[in-house]
Amino acid sequence: MDSNKIAQIADVMEDRGLTRVRVEEPDGSAFELERAVEQAPVPAVVVPQVVAADAAVAAPIATLAAAPAPPAAPAAPAAPASSAEAGEAAAPQEPEAHEVKAPMVGVYYAAPAPGAEPFVRVGSKVKKGETLCIIEAMKVMNEVAAEADGEVLSIDASDGELVEYGGRLMTIG
């Protein structure tokens, strides 16, 4: 691997806002590039692009962009009709579960490398922006980050499994 090709890949990473890339050569060799991020990670939103069919063009299929979810308007509670209902209304409600969906079509990886510990397990506490898994698309490793703090309630994808866009990967509550 020559240093010019590595520099070109690093430039593409910078332009696209990627933090990690794995490149596999036709001879079977592979390498990964990773760069430090100065700001806190944010959830990724994928915007599909049309990619030229020219083999010389090596561009990722997706551009990552941050888009925070709009806050939901709180609903006004209705007055309880009886004292039994008043007791139920005073009880704290369970936090709502959030489904983590695949931002693109690709291969789901639960860990950063084969044989490594997975990013999360059922019962893991996660913080907003924490990496939950990786989706590999066109030999580019795309991290999927938590959109909110919570606990992993279920993991619905298997390591190495092909996932569809919008398919549920896990549930956080």
Coordinates of C-alpha atoms in Angstrom, one line a residue:
M1 CA 0.0 0.0 0.0
D2 CA 1.6 3.3 -1.0
S3 CA 1.4 6.4 1.1
N4 CA -0.4 8.4 -1.7
K5 CA -3.3 6.0 -1.7
I6 CA -3.5 6.2 2.1
A7 CA -3.5 10.0 1.9
Q8 CA -6.3 9.9 -0.6
I9 CA -8.4 7.7 1.6
A10 CA -7.7 10.0 4.6
D11 CA -8.9 13.0 2.5
V12 CA -12.1 11.2 1.6
M13 CA -12.6 10.4 5.3
E14 CA -12.2 14.1 6.2
D15 CA -14.5 15.2 3.4
R16 CA -17.2 12.7 4.4
G17 CA -16.9 13.1 8.1
L18 CA -16.0 9.4 8.6
T19 CA -14.1 8.4 11.7
R20 CA -13.1 4.8 10.7
V21 CA -12.6 3.1 7.3
R22 CA -11.5 -0.5 6.5
V23 CA -10.0 -1.1 3.1
E24 CA -9.6 -4.6 1.7
E25 CA -7.2 -5.1 -1.3
P26 CA -7.7 -7.6 -4.1
D27 CA -4.7 -9.6 -2.9
G28 CA -6.6 -10.2 0.4
S29 CA -4.7 -7.7 2.5
A30 CA -6.6 -5.2 4.6
F31 CA -6.0 -2.2 6.7
E32 CA -8.1 0.3 8.8
L33 CA -7.8 4.0 9.2
E34 CA -9.2 5.8 12.2
R35 CA -9.1 9.4 13.1
A36 CA -9.8 11.2 16.3
V37 CA -13.0 13.3 16.6
E38 CA -12.7 16.5 18.5
Q39 CA -16.4 16.9 19.2
A40 CA -19.0 14.6 20.8
P41 CA -20.4 12.0 18.5
V42 CA -24.0 12.6 17.2
P43 CA -26.6 10.2 15.8
A44 CA -26.1 9.6 12.1
V45 CA -28.7 10.2 9.4
V46 CA -28.0 8.6 6.0
V47 CA -28.7 10.5 2.8
P48 CA -28.4 8.1 -0.2
Q49 CA -26.3 9.2 -3.2
V50 CA -26.2 8.0 -6.8
V51 CA -22.8 6.5 -7.3
A52 CA -21.2 6.2 -10.8
A53 CA -20.7 2.6 -12.0
D54 CA -17.1 3.4 -13.0
A55 CA -14.7 1.1 -11.1
A56 CA -12.1 3.8 -10.7
V57 CA -14.6 5.9 -8.6
A58 CA -14.3 4.9 -5.0
A59 CA -17.0 6.9 -3.2
P60 CA -19.1 5.9 -0.1
I61 CA -22.7 5.2 -0.8
A62 CA -23.9 7.4 2.0
T63 CA -23.2 10.8 3.5
L64 CA -23.5 11.1 7.2
A65 CA -25.2 14.1 8.7
A66 CA -26.4 15.0 12.1
A67 CA -30.1 15.7 12.5
P68 CA -31.5 16.0 16.1
A69 CA -35.1 14.8 16.6
P70 CA -37.6 17.5 17.3
P71 CA -38.9 17.4 20.9
A72 CA -42.4 16.0 21.4
A73 CA -45.1 18.3 22.8
P74 CA -46.2 17.2 26.2
A75 CA -49.8 16.2 26.5
A76 CA -52.0 17.8 29.1
P77 CA -53.1 15.1 31.7
A78 CA -56.9 14.6 32.2
A79 CA -58.2 15.0 35.7
P80 CA -58.9 11.5 37.3
A81 CA -62.5 10.7 37.9
S82 CA -61.9 8.6 41.1
S83 CA -59.4 8.2 43.9
A84 CA -58.3 4.9 42.4
E85 CA -57.5 6.6 39.1
A86 CA -55.7 9.4 41.0
G87 CA -53.3 6.8 42.5
E88 CA -52.6 5.4 39.1
A89 CA -52.0 8.8 37.6
A90 CA -49.5 9.7 40.4
A91 CA -47.4 6.6 39.7
P92 CA -44.3 7.2 37.5
Q93 CA -44.7 6.0 34.0
E94 CA -42.1 3.7 32.4
P95 CA -39.8 5.5 29.9
E96 CA -40.8 4.9 26.4
A97 CA -38.8 2.3 24.4
H98 CA -36.8 3.5 21.4
E99 CA -36.2 1.3 18.4
V100 CA -32.7 1.6 16.8
K101 CA -33.2 1.1 13.1
A102 CA -30.6 0.4 10.4
P103 CA -29.6 3.6 8.7
M104 CA -28.6 1.7 5.5
V105 CA -28.5 -1.7 3.9
G106 CA -25.4 -3.6 5.0
V107 CA -23.8 -6.2 7.3
Y108 CA -24.4 -5.8 11.0
Y109 CA -21.4 -6.2 13.3
A110 CA -21.9 -6.2 17.1
A111 CA -18.2 -5.8 17.9
P112 CA -15.4 -3.6 16.5
A113 CA -13.4 -6.6 15.4
P114 CA -13.9 -10.4 15.1
G115 CA -13.5 -12.0 18.5
A116 CA -13.7 -8.7 20.3
E117 CA -16.3 -7.8 23.0
P118 CA -19.5 -6.5 21.5
F119 CA -20.2 -2.7 21.8
V120 CA -23.4 -3.5 23.9
R121 CA -25.3 -6.4 25.3
V122 CA -28.9 -6.8 26.6
G123 CA -28.9 -4.9 29.9
S124 CA -26.1 -2.5 28.9
K125 CA -26.6 1.2 29.9
V126 CA -25.8 3.5 27.0
K127 CA -25.4 7.2 26.7
K128 CA -26.5 9.4 23.8
G129 CA -23.8 9.3 21.1
E130 CA -22.3 6.0 22.2
T131 CA -21.5 3.4 19.5
L132 CA -24.0 0.6 19.5
C133 CA -22.9 -1.4 16.5
I134 CA -21.3 -1.1 13.0
I135 CA -23.0 -1.5 9.6
E136 CA -20.6 -2.3 6.8
A137 CA -21.7 -1.0 3.4
M138 CA -19.5 -1.1 0.3
K139 CA -16.5 -2.0 2.5
V140 CA -17.0 1.2 4.6
M141 CA -17.6 0.7 8.3
N142 CA -20.4 3.0 9.6
E143 CA -20.9 3.3 13.3
V144 CA -24.5 3.5 14.6
A145 CA -24.8 5.7 17.7
A146 CA -27.4 5.8 20.4
E147 CA -29.9 8.6 20.0
A148 CA -30.7 8.8 23.7
D149 CA -29.6 7.5 27.1
G150 CA -31.1 4.3 28.2
E151 CA -30.7 0.5 28.7
V152 CA -30.5 -2.0 25.9
L153 CA -33.7 -4.0 26.2
S154 CA -33.3 -6.3 23.1
I155 CA -30.8 -6.9 20.3
D156 CA -32.7 -8.0 17.2
A157 CA -29.9 -8.5 14.7
S158 CA -27.2 -11.2 14.6
D159 CA -23.5 -10.6 14.1
G160 CA -22.6 -10.9 10.4
E161 CA -26.3 -10.7 9.3
L162 CA -27.4 -8.6 6.3
V163 CA -29.8 -5.9 7.5
E164 CA -32.2 -3.8 5.5
Y165 CA -32.7 -0.1 5.6
G166 CA -35.1 0.7 8.5
G167 CA -34.9 -2.8 10.0
R168 CA -34.9 -2.9 13.8
L169 CA -31.4 -3.5 15.2
M170 CA -32.2 -3.2 18.9
T171 CA -34.5 -1.6 21.4
I172 CA -33.4 0.9 24.0
G173 CA -35.6 1.9 26.9

